[in-house]
Each structure stands twice: as C-alpha cells, then as structure tokens.
XYZ file of N, CA and C in Angstrom:
588
model
N 4.496 6.180 23.609
C 5.762 5.749 23.074
C 5.264 6.887 21.844
N 6.454 7.488 21.061
C 6.277 8.156 19.365
C 6.596 7.178 18.797
N 6.098 7.289 17.070
C 5.888 6.775 16.864
C 7.175 6.233 16.071
N 8.388 7.285 15.803
C 9.583 6.562 15.989
C 9.798 4.693 16.634
N 9.235 4.807 18.213
C 9.527 4.045 18.641
C 8.498 2.811 18.819
N 7.832 3.560 18.222
C 6.831 1.758 18.082
C 7.821 1.171 16.978
N 7.599 2.339 15.578
C 7.730 1.915 14.683
C 9.438 1.250 14.387
N 10.601 1.281 15.616
C 11.829 0.717 15.845
C 11.411 -0.867 16.143
N 10.786 -0.836 17.139
C 10.320 -2.041 17.702
C 9.672 -2.646 17.062
N 8.432 -2.331 15.918
C 7.504 -3.269 15.386
C 8.979 -3.658 14.168
N 9.698 -2.853 13.763
C 10.659 -3.207 12.848
C 11.816 -4.513 13.538
N 11.613 -4.504 14.480
C 12.962 -5.673 15.385
C 11.777 -6.862 15.134
N 11.035 -6.403 15.665
C 9.669 -7.951 15.630
C 9.785 -8.522 14.441
N 9.691 -8.063 13.608
C 9.354 -8.223 12.293
C 11.127 -8.996 11.715
N 12.113 -8.744 11.752
C 13.422 -8.740 11.919
C 13.369 -7.860 10.163
N 13.158 -6.733 10.699
C 13.255 -5.865 9.099
C 14.538 -4.563 9.456
N 15.235 -4.304 7.838
C 16.474 -3.181 8.637
C 16.068 -2.367 7.868
N 15.603 -1.097 8.075
C 15.601 -0.269 7.364
C 16.937 0.927 7.348
N 17.377 2.289 6.743
C 17.824 3.019 7.312
C 17.339 4.314 8.049
N 17.994 4.876 8.820
C 17.387 6.166 9.625
C 16.722 6.982 8.781
N 16.839 7.254 7.075
C 15.808 8.070 7.122
C 14.064 7.626 6.597
N 14.629 5.896 5.795
C 13.447 5.511 5.471
C 12.693 5.649 7.119
N 13.132 5.836 7.896
C 12.369 5.542 9.457
C 11.792 6.630 10.124
N 12.112 7.567 9.491
C 12.219 9.031 9.752
C 10.680 9.196 9.252
N 10.781 9.293 7.898
C 10.070 9.222 6.574
C 8.228 9.011 7.221
N 8.272 7.496 7.450
C 7.926 6.616 8.400
C 6.915 6.945 9.274
N 7.867 7.110 9.961
C 7.390 8.080 11.771
C 5.994 8.678 10.954
N 7.185 9.861 9.908
C 6.067 11.097 9.648
C 4.814 10.944 8.919
N 5.016 9.673 8.623
C 3.651 9.040 7.635
C 2.312 8.860 9.187
N 3.039 8.306 9.678
C 2.676 8.202 11.075
C 1.592 9.150 11.487
N 3.087 10.065 12.274
C 2.055 11.108 12.646
C 0.992 11.789 11.553
N 1.104 12.185 10.484
C 0.202 13.517 9.734
C -1.185 11.976 9.747
N -1.071 10.962 9.807
C -1.949 9.793 9.408
C -2.470 9.988 10.606
N -1.782 10.127 12.124
C -2.849 10.300 13.157
C -3.682 11.926 13.130
N -2.616 12.578 13.086
C -3.139 14.260 12.778
C -4.815 14.353 11.994
N -3.984 14.194 10.504
C -5.599 13.966 9.752
C -7.064 13.212 10.024
N -6.838 11.933 11.126
C -7.501 11.049 11.373
C -8.567 11.705 12.131
N -8.154 12.824 12.678
C -8.989 13.521 13.932
C -10.083 14.177 12.430
N -10.306 14.794 11.700
C -10.398 15.684 10.633
C -11.524 14.419 9.768
N -10.284 13.475 9.323
C -11.084 12.421 8.894
C -11.436 11.106 9.225
N -12.250 9.771 9.395
C -11.833 8.549 9.245
C -10.345 8.610 8.277
N -9.705 7.458 8.323
C -8.814 7.206 7.534
C -8.501 6.248 8.409
N -8.555 5.478 9.599
C -8.202 4.386 10.220
C -8.996 4.522 11.596
N -9.489 3.204 12.031
C -9.764 2.957 13.166
C -8.612 2.275 14.387
N -7.559 2.128 13.355
C -6.309 1.711 14.331
C -5.826 2.711 14.541
N -5.003 2.216 15.777
C -3.277 3.896 16.786
C -2.809 2.959 17.370
N -1.783 3.155 17.672
C -0.333 3.200 18.352
C -0.130 1.651 16.893
N 0.427 1.093 18.178
C 1.413 -0.159 17.570
C 0.547 -0.901 16.591
N -0.742 -1.116 16.763
C -1.946 -2.008 15.602
C -1.506 -0.839 14.267
N -1.459 -0.085 14.757
C -1.675 1.037 13.713
C -0.585 1.345 12.870
N 0.634 1.086 13.431
C 2.037 1.232 12.885
C 2.196 -0.204 12.294
N 1.650 -1.383 13.010
C 2.210 -2.662 12.214
C 1.635 -2.862 11.697
N 0.309 -2.906 10.774
C -0.765 -2.767 10.108
C -0.655 -2.354 8.749
N -0.348 -0.798 8.744
C -0.460 0.054 7.641
C 1.234 -0.074 7.562
N 2.173 -0.128 8.288
C 3.639 -0.049 7.832
C 4.418 -0.821 7.372
N 4.190 -1.707 9.143
C 5.477 -3.016 9.132
C 5.207 -4.037 8.071
N 3.663 -4.012 7.981
C 2.906 -5.456 7.355
C 3.279 -5.458 5.539
N 2.895 -3.725 5.399
C 3.897 -3.613 3.984
C 5.190 -3.928 3.606
N 6.119 -3.129 4.637
C 7.334 -3.236 4.253
C 7.987 -4.886 4.168
N 7.431 -5.719 5.618
C 7.511 -6.953 5.321
C 7.002 -8.321 4.104
N 5.816 -7.830 3.292
C 5.140 -7.888 2.392
C 6.501 -7.607 0.616
N 6.612 -6.198 1.189
C 8.149 -5.513 0.275
C 9.434 -6.006 0.040
N 10.096 -6.580 1.568
C 11.058 -7.462 1.661
C 11.157 -9.255 0.992
N 9.244 -9.825 1.011
C 9.276 -10.870 0.601
C 9.149 -10.565 -1.288
N 8.943 -10.172 -1.508
C 8.707 -9.728 -2.997
C 9.586 -9.032 -3.850
N 10.445 -8.080 -3.211
C 11.041 -7.552 -3.685
C 10.729 -6.334 -5.220
N 9.851 -5.909 -4.969
C 9.314 -5.437 -6.152
C 9.915 -3.955 -6.602
N 10.159 -3.852 -7.983
C 9.997 -2.212 -8.350
C 9.860 -1.909 -10.005
N 10.112 -0.999 -10.633
C 9.444 -0.466 -11.445
C 8.342 0.620 -11.440
N 6.927 0.086 -11.926
C 5.760 1.018 -11.897
C 4.492 0.842 -10.309
N 4.044 0.893 -10.105
C 3.089 0.862 -9.000
C 1.875 1.197 -9.079
N 1.024 0.621 -9.441
C -0.059 1.245 -9.154
C -1.166 1.136 -8.157
N -1.766 1.769 -7.020
C -2.272 1.113 -5.502
C -3.806 1.880 -5.943
N -4.649 0.700 -5.747
C -6.109 0.844 -5.862
C -6.876 0.923 -4.764
N -7.492 2.150 -4.434
C -8.491 2.247 -3.206
C -6.789 3.181 -2.061
N -6.537 3.361 -2.455
C -5.045 4.242 -1.646
C -5.673 4.821 -0.275
N -6.680 5.472 -0.577
C -7.570 5.867 0.841
C -6.097 6.264 2.079
N -5.486 5.404 3.184
C -4.596 6.446 4.462
C -3.363 5.882 3.675
N -2.685 5.777 2.605
C -1.939 5.078 1.915
C -1.242 4.233 2.082
N -1.709 3.689 3.264
C -1.322 1.952 2.658
C -1.649 0.660 2.070
N -1.026 0.325 1.453
C 0.594 -0.306 1.603
C 1.391 0.397 0.870
N 0.577 1.841 0.219
C 1.335 2.404 -0.979
C 2.724 3.142 -0.670
N 2.465 3.735 0.913
C 3.454 4.976 0.675
C 4.849 3.970 2.093
N 4.461 2.960 2.522
C 5.310 2.104 2.725
C 6.424 1.538 1.695
N 5.890 0.416 0.445
C 6.305 0.705 -0.231
C 6.718 0.678 -1.039
N 7.044 2.181 -1.748
C 7.286 3.200 -2.180
C 8.519 3.300 -1.237
N 8.821 4.096 0.012
C 9.297 4.352 0.730
C 10.482 3.065 0.418
N 10.509 1.551 0.525
C 11.122 0.452 1.021
C 11.589 0.613 -0.323
N 11.061 0.833 -1.821
C 11.285 -0.178 -2.814
C 11.724 0.829 -3.794
N 11.417 2.283 -3.460
C 11.679 3.745 -4.416
C 11.377 2.817 -5.617
N 10.433 3.037 -5.939
C 9.748 2.593 -7.267
C 9.795 3.939 -8.301
N 10.273 3.557 -9.521
C 10.484 4.428 -10.084
C 8.792 5.555 -10.101
N 8.175 4.861 -9.956
C 6.738 5.589 -10.437
C 5.495 5.109 -9.595
N 5.002 5.800 -8.721
C 3.606 5.218 -7.677
C 2.365 5.707 -8.295
N 1.479 5.226 -8.711
C 0.158 6.088 -8.475
C -0.651 5.533 -7.611
N -0.953 6.442 -6.803
C -2.526 5.756 -5.859
C -3.745 6.552 -6.410
N -4.525 5.638 -6.466
C -5.838 5.622 -6.764
C -6.891 6.244 -5.954
N -7.500 7.013 -5.563
C -8.532 7.234 -4.586
C -9.698 7.912 -5.150
N -10.947 7.599 -5.496
C -11.992 8.603 -5.385
C -11.995 9.896 -4.688
N -12.297 9.436 -3.174
C -12.781 10.310 -2.477
C -11.675 11.839 -2.469
N -12.533 12.823 -2.706
C -11.553 13.763 -2.308
C -10.951 14.302 -1.256
N -11.045 14.288 -0.434
C -10.655 14.476 1.354
C -9.502 13.249 0.972
N -9.854 12.330 0.876
C -8.418 11.336 0.716
C -7.149 11.336 0.196
N -8.004 11.569 -1.438
C -6.824 12.252 -2.242
C -5.903 13.253 -1.951
N -6.351 14.254 -1.164
C -6.158 15.358 -0.613
C -4.719 15.063 0.761
N -5.322 14.050 1.097
C -4.593 13.689 2.342
C -3.502 13.187 1.452
N -3.234 11.800 0.331
C -2.533 10.955 -0.071
C -1.619 12.218 -0.625
N -1.814 13.525 -1.398
C -1.130 14.508 -1.949
C 0.094 15.124 -0.893
N -1.255 15.847 -0.058
C -0.092 15.750 1.201
C 1.253 15.147 1.944
N 1.102 14.186 2.065
C 1.982 12.913 2.385
C 3.129 13.455 1.660
N 2.715 12.831 0.273
C 3.928 12.414 -0.642
C 4.472 13.758 -1.566
N 4.291 14.986 -0.720
C 4.953 16.253 -0.224
C 5.769 16.569 0.907
N 4.978 16.583 1.735
C 5.659 16.547 3.057
C 6.574 15.781 3.358
N 6.333 14.081 2.573
C 7.719 13.264 2.825
C 8.404 13.532 1.571
N 8.581 14.271 0.178
C 9.029 14.481 -0.089
C 9.518 13.053 -1.251
N 8.431 13.132 -1.469
C 8.371 11.344 -2.033
C 8.451 11.632 -3.994
N 9.446 11.425 -4.031
C 9.282 11.637 -5.649
C 9.023 10.406 -6.493
N 8.016 10.924 -7.915
C 7.705 10.131 -9.208
C 5.878 9.607 -8.134
N 5.931 9.762 -6.699
C 4.373 9.639 -6.414
C 2.910 10.623 -7.241
N 2.463 9.756 -8.130
C 1.586 11.312 -8.614
C -0.038 9.924 -7.602
N -0.853 11.423 -7.239
C -2.129 10.618 -6.649
C -3.392 10.767 -8.124
N -3.808 10.032 -8.045
C -5.103 10.251 -9.148
C -6.763 10.286 -8.217
N -7.292 11.471 -7.725
C -8.264 11.512 -7.427
C -9.841 10.600 -9.086
N -10.157 9.506 -8.588
C -10.447 8.662 -9.495
C -10.609 6.687 -9.351
N -11.568 6.102 -9.879
C -12.064 5.274 -9.471
C -11.029 4.356 -10.559
N -10.200 3.498 -10.225
C -9.574 2.531 -10.782
C -9.748 2.284 -12.610
N -10.966 2.044 -12.624
C -12.077 0.737 -13.379
C -11.889 2.536 -14.703
N -12.110 3.676 -14.043
C -11.526 4.844 -15.234
C -10.400 5.051 -15.802
N -9.565 5.405 -14.860
C -8.241 5.329 -15.434
C -6.998 3.778 -16.045
N -8.212 3.021 -15.908
C -6.547 1.848 -15.981
C -6.023 1.723 -17.301
N -6.459 1.956 -18.138
C -5.783 1.603 -19.547
C -4.733 2.435 -19.430
N -4.802 4.183 -18.686
C -4.241 4.926 -19.582
C -2.429 4.826 -17.554
N -3.127 4.019 -16.972
C -1.761 3.536 -16.332
C -0.966 2.392 -16.611
N -1.394 2.038 -18.274
C -0.568 0.889 -18.611
C 1.342 1.770 -19.074
N 2.112 0.774 -19.117
C 2.352 -0.454 -18.121
C 3.148 -0.454 -16.972
N 2.475 -0.951 -16.380
C 2.451 -0.833 -14.688
C 3.290 -2.768 -14.564
N 4.226 -2.523 -13.306
C 4.945 -3.982 -12.984
C 4.220 -4.302 -11.595
N 3.545 -3.526 -11.411
C 2.630 -4.072 -9.837
C 1.845 -3.162 -9.297
N 0.634 -3.683 -9.668
C -0.956 -3.483 -8.824
C -0.622 -3.720 -7.351
N -1.623 -2.952 -6.596
C -1.566 -3.506 -5.026
C -2.980 -2.819 -4.608
N -3.432 -3.889 -3.633
C -4.822 -3.304 -3.172
C -4.882 -3.975 -1.939
N -5.466 -3.029 -0.688
C -5.815 -3.810 0.444
C -7.248 -2.613 0.987
N -8.006 -3.933 2.338
C -9.329 -3.345 2.131
C -10.396 -2.936 0.667
N -10.084 -3.316 -0.076
C -10.825 -3.237 -1.548
C -11.341 -4.964 -1.741
N -12.565 -4.621 -1.948
C -13.303 -5.618 -2.934
C -12.697 -6.138 -3.938
N -12.473 -7.628 -3.988
C -11.320 -8.238 -5.221
C -12.635 -8.580 -6.263
N -13.613 -7.185 -6.985
C -15.413 -7.972 -7.533
C -14.373 -8.635 -9.194
N -15.691 -8.812 -9.179
C -15.353 -9.434 -11.129
C -14.632 -7.824 -11.692
N -15.580 -6.945 -11.371
C -15.580 -6.087 -12.127
C -13.807 -5.193 -11.812
N -13.258 -5.428 -10.701
C -12.154 -4.601 -10.862
C -11.205 -5.769 -11.387
N -11.577 -6.848 -11.131
C -10.758 -8.319 -11.783
C -10.452 -7.562 -13.441
N -11.470 -7.654 -13.504
C -11.087 -7.101 -15.440
C -11.161 -5.451 -15.207
N -10.874 -4.826 -14.702
C -9.975 -3.309 -14.810
C -9.212 -3.871 -14.777
N -8.367 -4.855 -14.008
C -7.041 -5.210 -13.535
C -6.241 -5.643 -14.736
N -7.128 -6.242 -15.602
C -6.712 -7.152 -16.783
C -6.310 -6.432 -17.201
N -7.738 -4.752 -17.960
C -7.091 -4.009 -18.696
C -6.036 -3.359 -18.461
N -5.280 -2.941 -17.265
C -4.230 -2.357 -17.028
C -2.735 -3.263 -17.369
N -3.096 -4.306 -16.881
C -1.974 -5.037 -16.679
C -1.059 -5.806 -18.159
N -0.077 -6.345 -17.527
C 0.798 -6.736 -19.331
C 1.737 -7.754 -18.528
N 1.727 -8.911 -19.662
C 1.969 -10.465 -19.160
C 3.107 -10.187 -17.856
N 3.932 -9.282 -17.649
C 4.946 -9.206 -16.120
C 4.291 -8.287 -15.259
N 2.695 -7.965 -14.838
C 2.500 -7.719 -13.778
C 2.169 -8.424 -13.053
N 2.524 -7.583 -12.059
C 2.234 -8.640 -10.284
C 0.653 -7.953 -10.251
N 0.423 -8.466 -9.342
C -0.917 -8.331 -8.633
C -0.612 -8.654 -6.885
N -0.907 -7.979 -6.592
C -1.146 -8.286 -4.981
C -2.311 -7.526 -4.151
N -2.568 -8.435 -3.384
C -4.134 -8.248 -2.954
C -3.672 -8.865 -1.538
N -3.802 -7.684 -0.742
C -3.629 -7.894 1.108
C -4.632 -7.910 1.928
N -5.152 -9.030 2.507
C -6.565 -9.523 2.237
C -6.852 -10.696 4.141
N -7.845 -10.688 4.431
C -7.981 -11.348 5.462
C -7.874 -12.599 4.934
N -8.065 -14.076 5.918
C -8.284 -15.281 5.586
C -9.046 -16.008 4.949
N -10.172 -15.399 5.469
C -11.507 -15.663 4.521
C -11.982 -15.694 3.517
N -11.107 -14.514 2.394
C -11.846 -14.030 1.595
C -11.554 -14.611 0.267
N -12.535 -14.824 -0.804
C -12.325 -15.352 -2.337
C -11.844 -14.406 -2.737
N -10.929 -15.276 -3.888
C -10.430 -14.249 -4.683
C -10.937 -14.677 -5.746
N -11.318 -13.939 -6.976
C -11.731 -14.630 -8.581
C -11.369 -15.035 -9.177
N -9.826 -15.327 -9.063
C -9.139 -16.293 -9.713
C -7.992 -16.719 -9.261
N -7.271 -17.573 -9.540
C -6.477 -18.383 -8.743
C -5.100 -17.916 -8.582
N -4.526 -17.311 -7.145
C -3.274 -16.682 -7.051
C -2.274 -17.571 -7.710
N -1.150 -17.337 -7.864
C 0.623 -18.039 -7.811
C 0.833 -18.247 -7.008
N 0.214 -17.285 -6.061
C 0.775 -17.540 -4.442
C 0.540 -16.986 -3.488
N 0.698 -17.509 -2.426
C -0.298 -17.169 -1.524
C 0.702 -17.962 0.365
N 0.793 -16.273 0.920
C 1.402 -16.253 2.228
C 1.034 -15.783 2.833
N 1.246 -16.062 4.286
C 0.849 -15.078 5.674
C 1.807 -14.189 6.427
N 1.247 -12.945 6.461
C 2.268 -12.407 7.647
C 2.447 -12.931 8.480
N 4.173 -12.539 9.014
C 4.037 -13.489 10.682
C 3.129 -12.987 11.604
N 2.487 -13.438 12.821
C 2.180 -12.364 13.761
C 0.827 -11.998 13.902
N 0.462 -11.922 12.330
C -0.791 -11.493 12.178
C -2.089 -12.337 11.414
N -3.030 -11.815 10.875
C -4.267 -13.153 10.516
C -3.950 -12.649 9.131
N -3.154 -11.733 8.794
C -3.288 -11.016 7.310
C -2.627 -11.816 6.475
N -3.423 -12.315 5.447
C -3.383 -13.161 3.805
C -2.759 -12.037 2.879
N -1.718 -12.325 2.106
C -1.448 -11.986 0.850
C -1.836 -13.080 -0.065
N -2.153 -12.456 -1.666
C -2.228 -13.415 -2.397
C -1.433 -12.536 -3.568
N -0.795 -13.172 -4.304
C 0.156 -12.800 -5.602
C -0.574 -13.063 -7.062
N -1.038 -12.614 -7.889
C -1.323 -12.934 -9.115
C -0.615 -12.417 -10.574
N -0.679 -13.243 -11.570
C -0.450 -12.924 -12.452
C -1.429 -12.729 -13.682
N -1.962 -11.615 -14.201
C -3.100 -11.930 -14.956
C -3.156 -12.273 -16.678
C-alpha cells in the first residue's frame, strides 16, 4: 500500500481530518524518509508503524494542543514531530535543531521538497543556540533524554508562556512536574506538557 493509502487509513483510525494538500505533503515526507533511510539510519520503523508513530501521532497531539506561533524542535533527526506539526499547525516559524550533519541535510531537503515556508534547520546542539531562538511559543522533543542539562537549556530559551512538549514512553521520568500528561490512543506513547 502507498504511503498516502496508509496515511488515510491511520487518519481514519485516529479520527483526524486533513486537507488533501496536507495529506499529499505528509505522504511525500514518508516517501523521502524511506528513500533517505536507505542511506542513513533515520528510523527503524516502516509501513503502518512508521506512518503512525512519525506522522499521525504528532498530528493527534497537534489536534489536542492546538499550538501556534514559533516552534523549536530539539533533536529533529528524522523530522518528527516537527514536520507533521508544521504541516498541520502552520507555525509562523519552525526551528529544527539537529547536531548531525547528514540528518540536518535530510531536514533541509524535506523543507525544500515540501516547500515548507518558515522552517529553519540549525545544525547545532540546542544547548548552544537556545538563547538565540527566543521567544519560543512551543518546544518539542521526542527520542531525546530529558536531562538536567537539557532542562536548563530549555529554561534559557523559554519565556513565561512557552509550552514544552515531551513525547515519550510510559516509563520515563521527567526532571520537573508536568502541568498535563496524556496518552496517544492505540499506542504506548505518552505526552508530557510543561510550562517552565
């Protein structure tokens, strides 16, 4: 089944409606992810699992939180959750922060291929550029350890209204108390929302 077919099936399961143009952009993102994954390790997932985890789960989270403004995604690597969130929420600006050169090249390629305006790829550690990205309305990260060092860097980049979203597994322990915790349906993915 094509990525557009898998995506439409998953969207029905999660009861998410998207415009045709958004579906096509996200299916193209999946196509590019599979293509680039042959050259470098972007994900161990494939098929339905890849579409659900890397595209539909962030879309569901976006529908729950309704983010807008300026987003910074830490450790953007394979583009999730930043790409699906940007396609859905149309942030005025999305900063994707990735330290590895090849992954940053992939992210630049995706932003260009999908014609995503307002997307900026930073090849850097978040800790190095955190204060330069202010003000941020939203900060997301997935597959990144929420260490004390990262916590402090996020505090440096955050303003009073910044929302921090950690997409994680059920057994992880955050360094601060979240203001809200919820689970993505049909999965073991846990979402923790912080205001620092």
